[in-house]
Coordinates of C-alpha atoms in Angstrom, one line a residue:
M1 CA 0.0 0.0 0.0
D2 CA 3.0 2.2 0.1
R3 CA 2.5 5.6 1.8
K4 CA -1.1 4.8 2.7
Q5 CA -0.3 1.6 4.4
C6 CA 0.7 3.3 7.6
C7 CA -2.6 5.2 7.8
V8 CA -5.0 2.2 7.8
K9 CA -7.5 2.6 10.6
L10 CA -9.1 -0.3 12.4
S11 CA -11.9 -0.1 15.1
V12 CA -14.0 -2.7 16.8
Q13 CA -17.2 -1.8 18.6
P14 CA -17.9 -2.5 21.4
S15 CA -14.3 -3.0 22.4
R16 CA -15.5 -4.4 25.7
G17 CA -18.7 -6.4 25.8
L18 CA -20.4 -9.6 26.7
M19 CA -19.4 -12.8 25.0
D20 CA -22.8 -13.1 23.3
E21 CA -22.8 -9.6 21.8
K22 CA -22.2 -9.0 18.1
F23 CA -19.5 -6.5 17.3
I24 CA -18.7 -4.2 14.4
V25 CA -15.4 -4.3 12.6
L26 CA -14.5 -1.2 10.7
V27 CA -11.5 -0.9 8.5
Q28 CA -10.9 2.6 6.9
N29 CA -8.4 4.4 4.7
V30 CA -7.5 1.7 2.3
W31 CA -7.7 1.8 -1.5
P32 CA -11.1 1.0 -3.1
G33 CA -11.2 -2.7 -4.1
F34 CA -8.3 -3.4 -1.8
Q35 CA -8.2 -7.1 -0.6
L36 CA -7.5 -7.6 3.0
T37 CA -7.7 -10.3 5.8
V38 CA -9.2 -9.6 9.2
H39 CA -7.6 -12.0 11.7
A40 CA -8.5 -12.8 15.3
L41 CA -6.1 -14.3 17.8
H42 CA -6.8 -15.5 21.3
Q43 CA -4.5 -17.3 23.7
C44 CA -6.5 -19.5 26.0
E45 CA -5.8 -20.0 29.7
D46 CA -4.4 -23.5 29.0
G47 CA -1.7 -21.9 26.8
H48 CA -3.2 -22.9 23.4
S49 CA -3.8 -20.3 20.8
W50 CA -6.9 -19.9 18.8
E51 CA -7.1 -18.0 15.5
A52 CA -9.6 -17.3 12.8
F53 CA -9.8 -15.0 9.8
G54 CA -12.1 -13.6 7.2
H55 CA -11.4 -12.2 3.7
Y56 CA -12.8 -8.9 2.6
T57 CA -12.7 -6.4 -0.3
A58 CA -12.9 -2.7 0.4
D59 CA -15.8 -0.7 -1.1
A60 CA -15.6 2.4 -3.3
T61 CA -14.8 4.6 -0.3
G62 CA -11.9 2.4 0.8
T63 CA -13.9 0.9 3.8
V64 CA -14.8 -2.5 5.1
N65 CA -17.7 -2.3 7.5
G66 CA -19.2 -5.6 8.7
S67 CA -21.1 -7.0 11.6
Q68 CA -19.1 -9.9 13.1
S69 CA -21.0 -12.3 15.3
G70 CA -18.0 -14.4 16.1
W71 CA -14.7 -15.9 15.0
N72 CA -15.2 -19.5 14.2
P73 CA -11.9 -21.3 13.2
Q74 CA -11.5 -24.7 11.6
T75 CA -13.1 -27.5 13.5
S76 CA -10.8 -28.7 16.3
S77 CA -10.4 -31.6 18.6
R78 CA -9.9 -29.3 21.6
Q79 CA -12.6 -27.2 23.3
M80 CA -12.1 -23.6 24.3
R81 CA -13.7 -23.1 27.6
K82 CA -13.3 -20.1 29.9
M83 CA -12.3 -21.3 33.3
N84 CA -11.9 -18.0 35.1
V85 CA -15.0 -16.0 34.3
Q86 CA -13.9 -13.1 36.4
T87 CA -11.4 -12.2 33.7
P88 CA -12.1 -11.3 30.1
M89 CA -11.4 -13.3 27.0
E90 CA -8.9 -11.0 25.2
V91 CA -8.9 -11.2 21.4
T92 CA -6.4 -9.3 19.1
I93 CA -8.0 -8.2 15.9
S94 CA -5.6 -7.4 13.1
V95 CA -5.7 -6.4 9.4
Y96 CA -3.3 -7.9 6.8
Q97 CA -2.8 -7.1 3.2
G98 CA -4.2 -9.6 0.7
H99 CA -6.3 -12.7 1.3
Q100 CA -4.1 -14.6 3.6
T101 CA -4.7 -18.1 5.1
E102 CA -1.6 -18.8 7.2
G103 CA 1.6 -17.5 8.5
F104 CA 0.2 -14.5 10.3
V105 CA 2.8 -14.6 13.1
D106 CA 5.5 -14.0 10.5
Q107 CA 3.8 -11.0 8.9
V108 CA 3.5 -7.4 9.9
S109 CA -0.2 -6.3 10.3
L110 CA -1.5 -3.0 8.8
A111 CA -3.4 -2.3 12.1
G112 CA -4.5 -4.1 15.2
V113 CA -6.7 -3.6 18.3
L114 CA -7.2 -5.6 21.5
V115 CA -10.9 -6.3 22.5
E116 CA -12.4 -7.9 25.6
R117 CA -15.3 -10.3 25.7
W118 CA -16.8 -11.1 29.2
Y119 CA -19.1 -13.7 30.6
M120 CA -19.7 -11.6 33.6
A121 CA -21.4 -8.2 33.1
P122 CA -20.3 -5.3 35.4
G123 CA -22.0 -5.7 38.7
V124 CA -22.6 -9.5 38.5
H125 CA -21.6 -11.2 41.8
R126 CA -19.9 -14.6 41.9
I127 CA -20.6 -16.4 45.2
P128 CA -19.1 -19.8 46.1
I129 CA -21.6 -22.0 47.9
T130 CA -20.6 -24.7 50.4
E131 CA -23.6 -25.0 52.7
G132 CA -25.4 -28.3 52.9
G133 CA -22.4 -30.2 51.5
L134 CA -22.6 -28.4 48.1
T135 CA -19.8 -27.5 45.8
A136 CA -21.5 -24.9 43.8
T137 CA -21.3 -21.3 42.5
L138 CA -24.1 -18.8 42.5
F139 CA -24.1 -15.9 40.1
L140 CA -26.3 -12.9 41.0
P141 CA -27.2 -10.2 38.5
P142 CA -26.5 -6.5 39.2
G143 CA -28.8 -4.8 41.6
P144 CA -30.9 -5.7 44.7
G145 CA -33.3 -8.1 43.0
P146 CA -35.2 -10.3 43.6
F147 CA -34.4 -12.1 40.4
P148 CA -35.8 -15.2 38.8
G149 CA -33.5 -18.2 39.4
L150 CA -32.0 -21.0 37.4
L151 CA -30.3 -24.3 38.3
D152 CA -27.6 -25.0 35.8
L153 CA -26.8 -28.7 35.3
W154 CA -24.0 -29.9 33.1
G155 CA -23.3 -33.4 31.6
G156 CA -21.3 -36.4 32.7
T157 CA -17.8 -34.9 32.5
G158 CA -18.0 -33.8 36.1
D159 CA -16.4 -30.4 35.4
L160 CA -17.8 -27.3 37.2
L161 CA -18.0 -25.0 34.2
E162 CA -19.2 -21.5 35.2
Y163 CA -19.4 -19.5 32.0
R164 CA -23.0 -20.3 31.0
A165 CA -24.3 -19.5 34.5
A166 CA -22.3 -16.3 34.5
L167 CA -23.7 -15.2 31.2
L168 CA -27.2 -16.0 32.3
A169 CA -26.7 -13.8 35.3
S170 CA -25.5 -11.1 33.0
H171 CA -29.0 -11.3 31.5
G172 CA -30.8 -10.9 34.8
I173 CA -31.2 -14.5 36.0
A174 CA -29.7 -15.7 39.3
S175 CA -27.9 -18.9 38.3
L176 CA -26.6 -21.6 40.5
L177 CA -24.2 -24.1 39.1
G178 CA -23.5 -27.4 40.8
K179 CA -21.7 -30.7 40.2
L180 CA -23.6 -33.6 38.7
V181 CA -24.0 -35.9 41.8
D182 CA -27.4 -37.3 42.7
N183 CA -31.1 -36.2 43.2
E184 CA -30.6 -35.4 46.9
Y185 CA -27.7 -33.1 46.0
F186 CA -29.7 -31.2 43.5
E187 CA -32.7 -30.9 45.8
T188 CA -30.4 -29.2 48.3
A189 CA -29.1 -26.9 45.6
Y190 CA -32.7 -26.1 44.6
R191 CA -33.5 -25.2 48.2
V192 CA -30.5 -23.0 48.5
L193 CA -31.4 -21.1 45.4
Q194 CA -35.1 -20.9 46.3
Q195 CA -34.5 -19.6 49.8
H196 CA -31.9 -16.9 48.8
P197 CA -33.2 -13.5 49.6
Q198 CA -32.4 -12.1 46.2
V199 CA -34.1 -14.9 44.3
L200 CA -37.8 -15.2 43.4
G201 CA -38.3 -18.7 44.8
S202 CA -41.6 -19.3 43.1
R203 CA -40.0 -19.0 39.6
I204 CA -37.0 -21.1 39.0
A205 CA -35.8 -22.7 35.8
M206 CA -33.6 -25.7 35.3
L207 CA -31.2 -26.1 32.4
G208 CA -29.7 -29.5 31.6
L209 CA -27.0 -30.4 29.1
S210 CA -26.4 -34.0 27.9
F211 CA -26.8 -36.3 30.8
G212 CA -28.1 -33.4 32.9
C213 CA -31.3 -33.6 30.8
S214 CA -32.3 -36.9 32.4
V215 CA -31.5 -35.5 35.9
T216 CA -33.7 -32.4 35.3
L217 CA -36.7 -34.4 34.0
K218 CA -36.4 -37.1 36.7
M219 CA -36.5 -34.3 39.4
A220 CA -39.5 -32.7 37.7
A221 CA -41.4 -36.0 37.6
Y222 CA -40.5 -37.5 41.0
S223 CA -39.0 -34.9 43.4
H224 CA -41.1 -33.9 46.4
V225 CA -39.0 -30.8 46.9
L226 CA -39.6 -29.1 43.5
K227 CA -43.0 -27.6 42.9
V228 CA -43.3 -28.5 39.2
R229 CA -46.0 -25.9 38.5
Q230 CA -43.6 -23.2 39.5
V231 CA -40.5 -24.5 37.6
L232 CA -39.5 -23.8 34.1
F233 CA -37.3 -26.3 32.3
I234 CA -34.8 -25.9 29.5
I235 CA -33.2 -29.0 28.1
L236 CA -30.1 -28.7 25.8
T237 CA -29.4 -31.8 23.7
Y238 CA -30.5 -35.3 24.5
C239 CA -29.7 -38.9 23.6
E240 CA -31.1 -42.5 23.3
L241 CA -30.2 -43.2 26.9
F242 CA -32.0 -40.1 28.0
L243 CA -35.1 -41.2 26.1
L244 CA -35.2 -44.5 28.0
F245 CA -35.1 -42.5 31.3
V246 CA -38.0 -40.2 30.4
S247 CA -40.4 -42.4 28.5
E248 CA -42.5 -42.9 31.7
Q249 CA -41.9 -39.4 33.1
V250 CA -43.2 -37.0 30.4
G251 CA -46.8 -37.5 31.5
R252 CA -46.0 -36.0 34.9
L253 CA -44.6 -32.8 33.4
Q254 CA -46.7 -29.7 34.2
C255 CA -44.3 -26.9 33.3
P256 CA -43.0 -25.3 30.0
L257 CA -40.2 -27.3 28.4
L258 CA -37.7 -26.2 25.7
L259 CA -35.8 -29.0 24.0
V260 CA -32.7 -28.0 21.9
V261 CA -31.6 -30.9 19.5
G262 CA -28.5 -31.2 17.4
E263 CA -29.4 -33.6 14.7
D264 CA -25.8 -34.3 13.8
D265 CA -25.1 -35.6 17.3
Q266 CA -22.5 -38.3 16.8
N267 CA -21.9 -38.7 20.6
W268 CA -25.3 -39.9 21.8
P269 CA -27.7 -39.4 18.9
A270 CA -31.5 -39.2 19.5
Y271 CA -34.5 -40.2 17.6
E272 CA -35.6 -36.9 16.1
S273 CA -39.3 -37.0 17.1
A274 CA -39.4 -39.3 20.1
M275 CA -39.9 -36.7 22.8
D276 CA -42.6 -34.9 20.8
E277 CA -44.4 -38.2 20.3
M278 CA -44.2 -39.2 23.9
M279 CA -45.6 -35.9 25.1
E280 CA -48.3 -36.0 22.5
R281 CA -49.4 -39.4 23.9
A282 CA -49.3 -38.0 27.4
G283 CA -51.5 -35.1 26.5
N284 CA -49.1 -32.3 27.4
S285 CA -47.4 -31.5 24.1
H286 CA -48.7 -27.9 24.4
L287 CA -45.9 -27.5 27.0
L288 CA -43.1 -28.5 24.6
T289 CA -41.1 -26.3 22.3
I290 CA -38.4 -28.0 20.2
L291 CA -35.6 -26.4 18.3
W292 CA -34.1 -28.6 15.6
Y293 CA -30.6 -27.9 14.2
P294 CA -29.7 -30.3 11.4
N295 CA -26.0 -29.4 11.3
A296 CA -25.4 -29.1 15.1
G297 CA -23.6 -31.7 17.2
H298 CA -23.9 -32.9 20.8
L299 CA -22.7 -29.7 22.4
I300 CA -24.7 -26.6 21.7
E301 CA -22.7 -23.9 23.6
P302 CA -23.4 -20.2 24.2
P303 CA -22.6 -18.4 21.0
Y304 CA -19.3 -17.2 19.5
T305 CA -17.0 -19.8 20.9
P306 CA -15.1 -22.1 18.4
L307 CA -17.0 -25.0 17.0
V308 CA -15.6 -28.5 17.9
R309 CA -16.4 -31.9 16.5
A310 CA -14.8 -33.8 19.5
S311 CA -14.8 -33.4 23.2
T312 CA -13.1 -34.8 26.3
F313 CA -16.1 -37.0 27.0
K314 CA -16.3 -40.4 25.4
P315 CA -19.5 -42.6 25.8
A316 CA -19.0 -46.2 26.6
Q317 CA -20.3 -47.4 23.3
S318 CA -18.1 -45.2 21.2
P319 CA -14.4 -45.9 20.3
E320 CA -13.8 -42.2 19.8
T321 CA -14.9 -38.8 21.2
V322 CA -16.9 -37.3 18.3
D323 CA -19.7 -34.8 19.0
G324 CA -20.6 -33.9 15.4
G325 CA -21.8 -30.6 14.0
T326 CA -20.4 -28.4 11.3
F327 CA -22.1 -25.0 11.7
S328 CA -21.8 -22.6 14.6
C329 CA -24.9 -20.5 13.7
S330 CA -27.0 -23.0 15.6
Q331 CA -25.3 -21.8 18.8
E332 CA -26.3 -18.2 18.1
D333 CA -29.9 -19.0 17.2
A334 CA -30.4 -21.4 20.1
W335 CA -29.0 -19.0 22.7
R336 CA -31.2 -16.1 21.5
K337 CA -34.3 -18.3 21.5
T338 CA -33.5 -19.7 24.9
L339 CA -33.3 -16.1 26.3
V340 CA -36.6 -15.3 24.6
F341 CA -38.2 -18.5 26.1
L342 CA -37.1 -17.4 29.6
R343 CA -38.4 -13.9 29.1
E344 CA -41.8 -15.1 27.9
N345 CA -42.2 -17.7 30.6
L346 CA -40.9 -15.5 33.4
K347 CA -42.7 -12.4 32.3
R348 CA -44.7 -12.1 35.5
M349 CA -41.5 -11.5 37.4
K350 CA -40.9 -8.2 39.1
V351 CA -37.6 -7.8 37.3
L352 CA -37.0 -6.9 33.7
L353 CA -34.8 -9.4 31.9
F354 CA -32.4 -7.6 29.4

């Protein structure tokens, strides 16, 4: 670019925002028709680096102005998960001349900026919970509350992953995350959440991922602690084993249920219409909402984290850890509709979800 090369302007807005926010990348002061590569680089807490890039051509004014919903690199066998949600995910956005695909570390960028993506919004409180023998974490939204609550249940890996609960709290929902142990453990966790002075105990949701789905439905059907008419359930992904668990439970459900299904699930695939058919026979299909994603795998994460086809969890019947899925847009759509589902079903609350 000669003399103009040193004058390239790059801005990303917002430069500091939530992980599920879209952001605008603006490149200015390049030649009309100029070909460039926008590159994103993040070094994860485990020391591994993640990168992604997009190819663009400047318009007649010498500008590239695009809405970027996320940076999705090539599918990988490693998952990028934020372990410390009290610090931001830092991403370096850079501009390179031409349509490049590799070797970015050996090139000099035309411009670069550092942006922050957070799972915890300003004012969200992270509170470790140990009472009642729990190993859990409570995330409270900003302000005095009271807030609607959510019990966040993960799958069979046993990890205590906080980023989803932190992000839900950033959207106005007090979220308690606990380890996958047994029904008694979760009933204790439910009581702790229900009795918290900043939580609306009459309106609590449960969110289950993978094996956590069977736990949530079993609690809804048989627990004497949960008041099922006052509980909202969201179930993310399910499997054949899960269907065996719930075949006799769905008739007992009396609360709204959202089911998110990845149809390219190669970990524990499900029969596509089995849940719908079971609830139809039980006469409560009006409570069920299903989101189908043909190109999504077993893990449907909050949006804008890299797509992976494999995870650290391997089911007993599989020789390898394959989750499936090829498109990340399902994560964005499912997360948006999950928040809408919560807003609509918790609309009687005295707090405005945002």
